[in-house]
PDB file as gemmi writes it, atoms N, CA and C in Angstrom:
CRYST1    1.000    1.000    1.000  90.00  90.00  90.00 P 1                      
ATOM      1  N   ILE A   1     -14.685  -7.130  -4.936  1.00  0.00           N  
ATOM      2  CA  ILE A   1     -14.005  -7.130  -3.504  1.00  0.00           C  
ATOM      3  C   ILE A   1     -15.245  -7.036  -2.497  1.00  0.00           C  
ATOM      4  N   LYS A   2     -15.054  -7.694  -1.652  1.00  0.00           N  
ATOM      5  CA  LYS A   2     -16.599  -7.831  -0.950  1.00  0.00           C  
ATOM      6  C   LYS A   2     -16.130  -7.818   0.459  1.00  0.00           C  
ATOM      7  N   GLU A   3     -16.713  -6.884   1.901  1.00  0.00           N  
ATOM      8  CA  GLU A   3     -16.418  -6.499   2.659  1.00  0.00           C  
ATOM      9  C   GLU A   3     -16.706  -7.835   3.763  1.00  0.00           C  
ATOM     10  N   GLY A   4     -15.724  -8.299   4.337  1.00  0.00           N  
ATOM     11  CA  GLY A   4     -15.417  -9.528   5.145  1.00  0.00           C  
ATOM     12  C   GLY A   4     -14.723 -10.511   4.192  1.00  0.00           C  
ATOM     13  N   ASP A   5     -14.429 -10.428   3.106  1.00  0.00           N  
ATOM     14  CA  ASP A   5     -13.398 -11.491   2.337  1.00  0.00           C  
ATOM     15  C   ASP A   5     -12.001 -11.604   3.366  1.00  0.00           C  
ATOM     16  N   GLU A   6     -11.788 -13.092   3.802  1.00  0.00           N  
ATOM     17  CA  GLU A   6     -10.470 -13.485   3.778  1.00  0.00           C  
ATOM     18  C   GLU A   6      -9.500 -13.399   3.236  1.00  0.00           C  
ATOM     19  N   GLY A   7      -7.917 -13.539   3.045  1.00  0.00           N  
ATOM     20  CA  GLY A   7      -6.844 -14.301   2.131  1.00  0.00           C  
ATOM     21  C   GLY A   7      -6.798 -13.235   1.522  1.00  0.00           C  
ATOM     22  N   ASP A   8      -7.173 -11.924   0.904  1.00  0.00           N  
ATOM     23  CA  ASP A   8      -7.254 -11.217  -0.284  1.00  0.00           C  
ATOM     24  C   ASP A   8      -6.109 -10.321   0.419  1.00  0.00           C  
ATOM     25  N   ASP A   9      -4.856 -10.244   0.001  1.00  0.00           N  
ATOM     26  CA  ASP A   9      -3.573  -9.367   0.856  1.00  0.00           C  
ATOM     27  C   ASP A   9      -3.398  -8.369  -0.582  1.00  0.00           C  
ATOM     28  N   ARG A  10      -4.080  -7.939  -1.070  1.00  0.00           N  
ATOM     29  CA  ARG A  10      -3.556  -7.222  -1.984  1.00  0.00           C  
ATOM     30  C   ARG A  10      -3.973  -5.641  -1.847  1.00  0.00           C  
ATOM     31  N   PHE A  11      -3.309  -4.987  -2.616  1.00  0.00           N  
ATOM     32  CA  PHE A  11      -3.617  -3.370  -2.703  1.00  0.00           C  
ATOM     33  C   PHE A  11      -3.573  -2.636  -3.991  1.00  0.00           C  
ATOM     34  N   TYR A  12      -4.687  -1.825  -4.208  1.00  0.00           N  
ATOM     35  CA  TYR A  12      -5.239  -1.789  -5.443  1.00  0.00           C  
ATOM     36  C   TYR A  12      -4.508  -0.335  -5.532  1.00  0.00           C  
ATOM     37  N   VAL A  13      -4.720   0.217  -7.105  1.00  0.00           N  
ATOM     38  CA  VAL A  13      -4.624   1.821  -7.217  1.00  0.00           C  
ATOM     39  C   VAL A  13      -5.387   1.681  -8.725  1.00  0.00           C  
ATOM     40  N   VAL A  14      -6.206   2.915  -8.465  1.00  0.00           N  
ATOM     41  CA  VAL A  14      -6.933   3.307  -9.832  1.00  0.00           C  
ATOM     42  C   VAL A  14      -6.028   3.927 -11.044  1.00  0.00           C  
ATOM     43  N   GLU A  15      -5.624   3.349 -11.937  1.00  0.00           N  
ATOM     44  CA  GLU A  15      -5.255   3.997 -12.934  1.00  0.00           C  
ATOM     45  C   GLU A  15      -6.217   4.960 -13.820  1.00  0.00           C  
ATOM     46  N   ARG A  16      -7.179   3.857 -14.150  1.00  0.00           N  
ATOM     47  CA  ARG A  16      -8.584   4.784 -14.333  1.00  0.00           C  
ATOM     48  C   ARG A  16      -9.630   4.142 -14.579  1.00  0.00           C  
ATOM     49  N   GLY A  17     -10.827   4.900 -14.375  1.00  0.00           N  
ATOM     50  CA  GLY A  17     -12.277   4.592 -13.901  1.00  0.00           C  
ATOM     51  C   GLY A  17     -12.543   5.072 -12.811  1.00  0.00           C  
ATOM     52  N   GLY A  18     -13.204   4.456 -11.913  1.00  0.00           N  
ATOM     53  CA  GLY A  18     -13.842   4.746 -10.517  1.00  0.00           C  
ATOM     54  C   GLY A  18     -14.624   3.772  -9.764  1.00  0.00           C  
ATOM     55  N   VAL A  19     -14.344   3.369  -8.818  1.00  0.00           N  
ATOM     56  CA  VAL A  19     -15.225   2.504  -7.891  1.00  0.00           C  
ATOM     57  C   VAL A  19     -15.745   3.404  -6.418  1.00  0.00           C  
ATOM     58  N   ASP A  20     -17.028   2.758  -6.136  1.00  0.00           N  
ATOM     59  CA  ASP A  20     -17.591   3.092  -4.829  1.00  0.00           C  
ATOM     60  C   ASP A  20     -17.065   2.333  -3.829  1.00  0.00           C  
ATOM     61  N   ILE A  21     -16.939   2.476  -2.790  1.00  0.00           N  
ATOM     62  CA  ILE A  21     -16.751   2.039  -1.122  1.00  0.00           C  
ATOM     63  C   ILE A  21     -17.813   1.997  -0.570  1.00  0.00           C  
ATOM     64  N   TYR A  22     -18.556   0.704   0.446  1.00  0.00           N  
ATOM     65  CA  TYR A  22     -19.315   0.403   0.872  1.00  0.00           C  
ATOM     66  C   TYR A  22     -18.787   0.112   2.599  1.00  0.00           C  
ATOM     67  N   GLU A  23     -19.390   0.140   3.407  1.00  0.00           N  
ATOM     68  CA  GLU A  23     -19.725  -0.777   4.683  1.00  0.00           C  
ATOM     69  C   GLU A  23     -20.446  -0.935   5.418  1.00  0.00           C  
ATOM     70  N   LYS A  24     -20.814  -1.911   5.515  1.00  0.00           N  
ATOM     71  CA  LYS A  24     -21.886  -2.016   5.794  1.00  0.00           C  
ATOM     72  C   LYS A  24     -23.198  -1.914   4.886  1.00  0.00           C  
ATOM     73  N   ARG A  25     -22.953  -1.781   3.595  1.00  0.00           N  
ATOM     74  CA  ARG A  25     -24.193  -1.510   2.923  1.00  0.00           C  
ATOM     75  C   ARG A  25     -24.086  -0.279   2.371  1.00  0.00           C  
ATOM     76  N   THR A  26     -23.817   0.654   3.122  1.00  0.00           N  
ATOM     77  CA  THR A  26     -23.735   1.956   3.213  1.00  0.00           C  
ATOM     78  C   THR A  26     -22.683   2.693   2.100  1.00  0.00           C  
ATOM     79  N   LYS A  27     -22.889   3.274   1.289  1.00  0.00           N  
ATOM     80  CA  LYS A  27     -21.876   4.282   0.427  1.00  0.00           C  
ATOM     81  C   LYS A  27     -20.903   5.206   1.084  1.00  0.00           C  
ATOM     82  N   LYS A  28     -19.682   4.958   1.530  1.00  0.00           N  
ATOM     83  CA  LYS A  28     -18.643   6.014   2.296  1.00  0.00           C  
ATOM     84  C   LYS A  28     -18.157   6.806   1.177  1.00  0.00           C  
ATOM     85  N   CYS A  29     -17.712   6.226   0.172  1.00  0.00           N  
ATOM     86  CA  CYS A  29     -17.312   7.436  -0.546  1.00  0.00           C  
ATOM     87  C   CYS A  29     -17.242   6.659  -2.023  1.00  0.00           C  
ATOM     88  N   SER A  30     -16.615   7.381  -3.048  1.00  0.00           N  
ATOM     89  CA  SER A  30     -16.265   7.187  -4.307  1.00  0.00           C  
ATOM     90  C   SER A  30     -14.759   7.485  -4.695  1.00  0.00           C  
ATOM     91  N   LEU A  31     -13.750   6.576  -5.341  1.00  0.00           N  
ATOM     92  CA  LEU A  31     -12.069   6.743  -5.790  1.00  0.00           C  
ATOM     93  C   LEU A  31     -12.625   6.687  -6.871  1.00  0.00           C  
ATOM     94  N   TYR A  32     -11.307   7.744  -7.346  1.00  0.00           N  
ATOM     95  CA  TYR A  32     -11.246   7.873  -9.104  1.00  0.00           C  
ATOM     96  C   TYR A  32      -9.404   7.819  -9.613  1.00  0.00           C  
ATOM     97  N   SER A  33      -9.551   7.962 -10.738  1.00  0.00           N  
ATOM     98  CA  SER A  33      -7.657   7.604 -11.097  1.00  0.00           C  
ATOM     99  C   SER A  33      -6.710   8.360 -10.261  1.00  0.00           C  
ATOM    100  N   GLY A  34      -5.903   7.493  -9.450  1.00  0.00           N  
ATOM    101  CA  GLY A  34      -4.846   8.006  -8.936  1.00  0.00           C  
ATOM    102  C   GLY A  34      -4.990   7.360  -7.422  1.00  0.00           C  
ATOM    103  N   VAL A  35      -6.024   7.549  -7.225  1.00  0.00           N  
ATOM    104  CA  VAL A  35      -6.075   6.790  -5.689  1.00  0.00           C  
ATOM    105  C   VAL A  35      -5.756   5.423  -5.188  1.00  0.00           C  
ATOM    106  N   ALA A  36      -5.506   4.815  -4.054  1.00  0.00           N  
ATOM    107  CA  ALA A  36      -5.239   3.732  -3.975  1.00  0.00           C  
ATOM    108  C   ALA A  36      -6.007   3.060  -2.806  1.00  0.00           C  
ATOM    109  N   PHE A  37      -6.396   1.848  -2.597  1.00  0.00           N  
ATOM    110  CA  PHE A  37      -7.339   1.249  -1.360  1.00  0.00           C  
ATOM    111  C   PHE A  37      -6.525  -0.050  -1.162  1.00  0.00           C  
ATOM    112  N   GLY A  38      -7.041  -0.633  -0.002  1.00  0.00           N  
ATOM    113  CA  GLY A  38      -6.558  -1.952   0.047  1.00  0.00           C  
ATOM    114  C   GLY A  38      -5.772  -1.924   1.083  1.00  0.00           C  
ATOM    115  N   GLU A  39      -5.144  -1.061   1.917  1.00  0.00           N  
ATOM    116  CA  GLU A  39      -3.894  -1.101   2.642  1.00  0.00           C  
ATOM    117  C   GLU A  39      -4.163  -1.651   3.494  1.00  0.00           C  
ATOM    118  N   ILE A  40      -5.174  -1.615   4.465  1.00  0.00           N  
ATOM    119  CA  ILE A  40      -5.718  -2.704   5.882  1.00  0.00           C  
ATOM    120  C   ILE A  40      -5.316  -4.261   5.557  1.00  0.00           C  
ATOM    121  N   ALA A  41      -5.516  -4.466   4.601  1.00  0.00           N  
ATOM    122  CA  ALA A  41      -5.905  -5.681   4.293  1.00  0.00           C  
ATOM    123  C   ALA A  41      -4.182  -6.222   4.046  1.00  0.00           C  
ATOM    124  N   LEU A  42      -3.623  -5.670   3.503  1.00  0.00           N  
ATOM    125  CA  LEU A  42      -2.052  -5.393   2.754  1.00  0.00           C  
ATOM    126  C   LEU A  42      -1.335  -5.779   4.118  1.00  0.00           C  
ATOM    127  N   LEU A  43      -1.388  -4.651   5.097  1.00  0.00           N  
ATOM    128  CA  LEU A  43      -0.878  -4.575   6.100  1.00  0.00           C  
ATOM    129  C   LEU A  43      -1.074  -5.468   7.521  1.00  0.00           C  
ATOM    130  N   TYR A  44      -2.071  -5.879   7.511  1.00  0.00           N  
ATOM    131  CA  TYR A  44      -2.461  -6.020   8.975  1.00  0.00           C  
ATOM    132  C   TYR A  44      -3.166  -7.578   8.646  1.00  0.00           C  
ATOM    133  N   SER A  45      -3.315  -7.900   6.977  1.00  0.00           N  
ATOM    134  CA  SER A  45      -3.850  -9.639   7.184  1.00  0.00           C  
ATOM    135  C   SER A  45      -4.813  -9.938   7.988  1.00  0.00           C  
ATOM    136  N   CYS A  46      -6.252  -9.043   7.716  1.00  0.00           N  
ATOM    137  CA  CYS A  46      -7.112  -8.972   8.158  1.00  0.00           C  
ATOM    138  C   CYS A  46      -8.366  -9.313   7.387  1.00  0.00           C  
ATOM    139  N   PRO A  47      -9.616  -9.248   7.450  1.00  0.00           N  
ATOM    140  CA  PRO A  47     -10.428  -9.351   6.556  1.00  0.00           C  
ATOM    141  C   PRO A  47     -10.808  -8.153   5.906  1.00  0.00           C  
ATOM    142  N   ARG A  48     -11.398  -7.929   4.540  1.00  0.00           N  
ATOM    143  CA  ARG A  48     -11.755  -6.568   3.689  1.00  0.00           C  
ATOM    144  C   ARG A  48     -12.684  -5.784   4.778  1.00  0.00           C  
ATOM    145  N   THR A  49     -12.372  -4.665   5.345  1.00  0.00           N  
ATOM    146  CA  THR A  49     -13.442  -3.927   5.629  1.00  0.00           C  
ATOM    147  C   THR A  49     -13.996  -3.260   4.634  1.00  0.00           C  
ATOM    148  N   ALA A  50     -14.332  -3.008   3.523  1.00  0.00           N  
ATOM    149  CA  ALA A  50     -15.258  -2.938   2.950  1.00  0.00           C  
ATOM    150  C   ALA A  50     -16.094  -3.523   1.774  1.00  0.00           C  
ATOM    151  N   THR A  51     -16.591  -3.397   0.951  1.00  0.00           N  
ATOM    152  CA  THR A  51     -16.926  -3.697  -0.577  1.00  0.00           C  
ATOM    153  C   THR A  51     -16.516  -2.316  -1.481  1.00  0.00           C  
ATOM    154  N   VAL A  52     -15.881  -3.002  -2.437  1.00  0.00           N  
ATOM    155  CA  VAL A  52     -15.508  -2.316  -3.442  1.00  0.00           C  
ATOM    156  C   VAL A  52     -16.263  -2.407  -4.941  1.00  0.00           C  
ATOM    157  N   LEU A  53     -17.185  -1.837  -5.448  1.00  0.00           N  
ATOM    158  CA  LEU A  53     -17.276  -2.111  -7.023  1.00  0.00           C  
ATOM    159  C   LEU A  53     -17.424  -0.779  -8.124  1.00  0.00           C  
ATOM    160  N   ALA A  54     -17.031  -1.203  -8.941  1.00  0.00           N  
ATOM    161  CA  ALA A  54     -16.529  -0.538 -10.028  1.00  0.00           C  
ATOM    162  C   ALA A  54     -17.797  -0.032 -10.250  1.00  0.00           C  
ATOM    163  N   LYS A  55     -18.149   1.911 -10.450  1.00  0.00           N  
ATOM    164  CA  LYS A  55     -18.850   2.459 -11.560  1.00  0.00           C  
ATOM    165  C   LYS A  55     -18.433   2.682 -12.699  1.00  0.00           C  
ATOM    166  N   TYR A  56     -18.132   2.073 -12.988  1.00  0.00           N  
ATOM    167  CA  TYR A  56     -17.915   1.873 -14.583  1.00  0.00           C  
ATOM    168  C   TYR A  56     -16.538   1.653 -14.859  1.00  0.00           C  
ATOM    169  N   ASP A  57     -16.217   1.067 -16.463  1.00  0.00           N  
ATOM    170  CA  ASP A  57     -14.842   0.394 -16.726  1.00  0.00           C  
ATOM    171  C   ASP A  57     -13.487   1.049 -16.003  1.00  0.00           C  
ATOM    172  N   CYS A  58     -13.004   0.285 -15.565  1.00  0.00           N  
ATOM    173  CA  CYS A  58     -11.286   0.453 -14.605  1.00  0.00           C  
ATOM    174  C   CYS A  58     -10.052  -0.321 -14.800  1.00  0.00           C  
ATOM    175  N   LYS A  59      -9.061   0.470 -14.829  1.00  0.00           N  
ATOM    176  CA  LYS A  59      -7.898  -0.382 -14.987  1.00  0.00           C  
ATOM    177  C   LYS A  59      -7.145  -0.091 -13.898  1.00  0.00           C  
ATOM    178  N   LEU A  60      -7.170  -1.259 -13.052  1.00  0.00           N  
ATOM    179  CA  LEU A  60      -6.655  -1.190 -11.545  1.00  0.00           C  
ATOM    180  C   LEU A  60      -4.757  -1.632 -11.623  1.00  0.00           C  
ATOM    181  N   TRP A  61      -4.337  -1.132 -10.869  1.00  0.00           N  
ATOM    182  CA  TRP A  61      -3.052  -1.858 -10.709  1.00  0.00           C  
ATOM    183  C   TRP A  61      -2.854  -2.360  -9.069  1.00  0.00           C  
ATOM    184  N   VAL A  62      -2.084  -3.697  -9.031  1.00  0.00           N  
ATOM    185  CA  VAL A  62      -2.461  -4.863  -7.608  1.00  0.00           C  
ATOM    186  C   VAL A  62      -0.842  -5.057  -7.107  1.00  0.00           C  
ATOM    187  N   ILE A  63      -1.038  -5.361  -6.237  1.00  0.00           N  
ATOM    188  CA  ILE A  63       0.194  -5.409  -5.685  1.00  0.00           C  
ATOM    189  C   ILE A  63      -0.091  -6.418  -4.563  1.00  0.00           C  
ATOM    190  N   ASP A  64       0.582  -7.732  -4.361  1.00  0.00           N  
ATOM    191  CA  ASP A  64       0.540  -8.197  -3.032  1.00  0.00           C  
ATOM    192  C   ASP A  64       1.406  -7.967  -1.999  1.00  0.00           C  
ATOM    193  N   ARG A  65       1.236  -8.883  -0.965  1.00  0.00           N  
ATOM    194  CA  ARG A  65       1.876  -8.784   0.028  1.00  0.00           C  
ATOM    195  C   ARG A  65       3.283  -9.101   0.602  1.00  0.00           C  
ATOM    196  N   ARG A  66       3.520 -10.094  -0.130  1.00  0.00           N  
ATOM    197  CA  ARG A  66       4.368 -10.682  -0.706  1.00  0.00           C  
ATOM    198  C   ARG A  66       5.590  -9.430  -1.393  1.00  0.00           C  
ATOM    199  N   ALA A  67       5.105  -8.725  -2.662  1.00  0.00           N  
ATOM    200  CA  ALA A  67       6.151  -8.303  -3.356  1.00  0.00           C  
ATOM    201  C   ALA A  67       6.159  -6.643  -2.394  1.00  0.00           C  
ATOM    202  N   PHE A  68       5.141  -6.098  -1.931  1.00  0.00           N  
ATOM    203  CA  PHE A  68       4.764  -4.943  -0.929  1.00  0.00           C  
ATOM    204  C   PHE A  68       6.380  -5.494  -0.199  1.00  0.00           C  
ATOM    205  N   ARG A  69       6.593  -6.251   0.673  1.00  0.00           N  
ATOM    206  CA  ARG A  69       7.394  -6.396   1.466  1.00  0.00           C  
ATOM    207  C   ARG A  69       8.675  -6.830   1.182  1.00  0.00           C  
ATOM    208  N   GLY A  70       8.874  -7.248  -0.195  1.00  0.00           N  
ATOM    209  CA  GLY A  70      10.456  -7.381  -0.809  1.00  0.00           C  
ATOM    210  C   GLY A  70      10.568  -5.901  -1.259  1.00  0.00           C  
ATOM    211  N   ILE A  71       9.659  -4.930  -1.504  1.00  0.00           N  
ATOM    212  CA  ILE A  71       9.902  -3.511  -1.821  1.00  0.00           C  
ATOM    213  C   ILE A  71      10.455  -2.734  -0.886  1.00  0.00           C  
ATOM    214  N   THR A  72       9.165  -2.782   0.276  1.00  0.00           N  
ATOM    215  CA  THR A  72       9.949  -1.828   1.557  1.00  0.00           C  
ATOM    216  C   THR A  72      11.100  -2.807   2.548  1.00  0.00           C  
ATOM    217  N   ALA A  73      11.217  -4.087   2.432  1.00  0.00           N  
ATOM    218  CA  ALA A  73      12.678  -4.287   2.774  1.00  0.00           C  
ATOM    219  C   ALA A  73      13.613  -3.999   2.317  1.00  0.00           C  
ATOM    220  N   GLN A  74      13.802  -4.217   0.877  1.00  0.00           N  
ATOM    221  CA  GLN A  74      15.293  -2.909  -0.160  1.00  0.00           C  
ATOM    222  C   GLN A  74      14.787  -2.021   0.323  1.00  0.00           C  
ATOM    223  N   HIS A  75      13.669  -1.026   0.443  1.00  0.00           N  
ATOM    224  CA  HIS A  75      14.089   0.794   1.232  1.00  0.00           C  
ATOM    225  C   HIS A  75      14.409   0.894   2.049  1.00  0.00           C  
ATOM    226  N   LYS A  76      14.160   0.177   3.318  1.00  0.00           N  
ATOM    227  CA  LYS A  76      14.783  -0.058   4.631  1.00  0.00           C  
ATOM    228  C   LYS A  76      16.396  -0.749   4.489  1.00  0.00           C  
ATOM    229  N   LYS A  77      16.566  -1.565   3.869  1.00  0.00           N  
ATOM    230  CA  LYS A  77      17.948  -1.666   3.739  1.00  0.00           C  
ATOM    231  C   LYS A  77      18.737  -0.412   2.836  1.00  0.00           C  
ATOM    232  N   ARG A  78      18.268   0.407   2.204  1.00  0.00           N  
ATOM    233  CA  ARG A  78      18.955   1.230   1.270  1.00  0.00           C  
ATOM    234  C   ARG A  78      18.759   2.475   2.300  1.00  0.00           C  
ATOM    235  N   ARG A  79      17.900   3.140   3.249  1.00  0.00           N  
ATOM    236  CA  ARG A  79      18.009   3.904   3.933  1.00  0.00           C  
ATOM    237  C   ARG A  79      18.839   3.847   5.088  1.00  0.00           C  
ATOM    238  N   LEU A  80      18.695   2.256   5.430  1.00  0.00           N  
ATOM    239  CA  LEU A  80      20.096   2.073   6.460  1.00  0.00           C  
ATOM    240  C   LEU A  80      21.742   2.239   6.132  1.00  0.00           C  
ATOM    241  N   GLU A  81      22.014   2.124   4.766  1.00  0.00           N  
ATOM    242  CA  GLU A  81      23.378   2.010   4.046  1.00  0.00           C  
ATOM    243  C   GLU A  81      23.625   3.778   3.946  1.00  0.00           C  
ATOM    244  N   LEU A  82      22.529   4.835   3.704  1.00  0.00           N  
ATOM    245  CA  LEU A  82      22.422   5.813   3.271  1.00  0.00           C  
ATOM    246  C   LEU A  82      23.125   6.482   4.662  1.00  0.00           C  
ATOM    247  N   LYS A  83      22.102   6.153   5.662  1.00  0.00           N  
ATOM    248  CA  LYS A  83      22.780   6.656   7.262  1.00  0.00           C  
ATOM    249  C   LYS A  83      24.123   5.831   7.698  1.00  0.00           C  
ATOM    250  N   VAL A  84      24.708   4.991   7.385  1.00  0.00           N  
ATOM    251  CA  VAL A  84      25.272   4.306   7.929  1.00  0.00           C  
ATOM    252  C   VAL A  84      26.714   5.241   6.888  1.00  0.00           C  
ATOM    253  N   ASP A  85      26.400   5.188   5.443  1.00  0.00           N  
ATOM    254  CA  ASP A  85      27.158   6.046   5.061  1.00  0.00           C  
ATOM    255  C   ASP A  85      27.756   7.410   5.932  1.00  0.00           C  
ATOM    256  N   PHE A  86      26.636   8.208   5.780  1.00  0.00           N  
ATOM    257  CA  PHE A  86      26.576   9.406   6.804  1.00  0.00           C  
ATOM    258  C   PHE A  86      27.311   9.555   8.302  1.00  0.00           C  
ATOM    259  N   LEU A  87      27.129   8.337   8.744  1.00  0.00           N  
ATOM    260  CA  LEU A  87      27.814   8.460  10.102  1.00  0.00           C  
ATOM    261  C   LEU A  87      29.105   8.419   9.941  1.00  0.00           C  
ATOM    262  N   LYS A  88      29.653   7.210   8.614  1.00  0.00           N  
ATOM    263  CA  LYS A  88      31.200   7.127   8.677  1.00  0.00           C  
ATOM    264  C   LYS A  88      31.863   8.431   8.157  1.00  0.00           C  
ATOM    265  N   LYS A  89      30.920   9.950   7.588  1.00  0.00           N  
ATOM    266  CA  LYS A  89      31.868  10.913   7.672  1.00  0.00           C  
ATOM    267  C   LYS A  89      31.790  11.784   8.296  1.00  0.00           C  
ATOM    268  N   VAL A  90      30.538  11.689   9.678  1.00  0.00           N  
ATOM    269  CA  VAL A  90      30.918  12.603  11.029  1.00  0.00           C  
ATOM    270  C   VAL A  90      32.252  12.301  11.631  1.00  0.00           C  
ATOM    271  N   LYS A  91      33.132  13.538  11.980  1.00  0.00           N  
ATOM    272  CA  LYS A  91      34.268  13.518  12.965  1.00  0.00           C  
ATOM    273  C   LYS A  91      33.372  13.726  14.202  1.00  0.00           C  
ATOM    274  N   ILE A  92      33.807  12.911  15.126  1.00  0.00           N  
ATOM    275  CA  ILE A  92      33.799  12.601  16.772  1.00  0.00           C  
ATOM    276  C   ILE A  92      34.646  13.511  17.077  1.00  0.00           C  
ATOM    277  N   HIS A  93      36.225  12.999  16.898  1.00  0.00           N  
ATOM    278  CA  HIS A  93      36.701  14.127  17.372  1.00  0.00           C  
ATOM    279  C   HIS A  93      38.455  14.226  16.451  1.00  0.00           C  
ATOM    280  N   ASP A  94      39.082  15.296  17.029  1.00  0.00           N  
ATOM    281  CA  ASP A  94      40.301  15.467  16.231  1.00  0.00           C  
ATOM    282  C   ASP A  94      41.403  14.858  16.955  1.00  0.00           C  
ATOM    283  N   GLU A  95      42.252  13.924  16.226  1.00  0.00           N  
ATOM    284  CA  GLU A  95      43.276  12.990  17.006  1.00  0.00           C  
ATOM    285  C   GLU A  95      44.565  13.752  16.372  1.00  0.00           C  
TER     286      GLU A  95                                                      
END                                                                             
């Protein structure tokens, strides 16, 4: 993943291995198993803000914007249903 790349709307989770993060050729940090990256490009459809290089063999999980939006839409719908169900049980006044 290269800083400035456009059109890469994916979010990554490191299952195994490690990666180094660079901004303007300066190493900013290292990420290891269980850590995620790529949320800025996923959420805002902007160019990559950093370069990511594997330190050694890695296994990454990836989710693209379309799948992410589908998952979040389902989650929002379910939350709304729970709120509506709760409000239906609330007594406003006794008749």
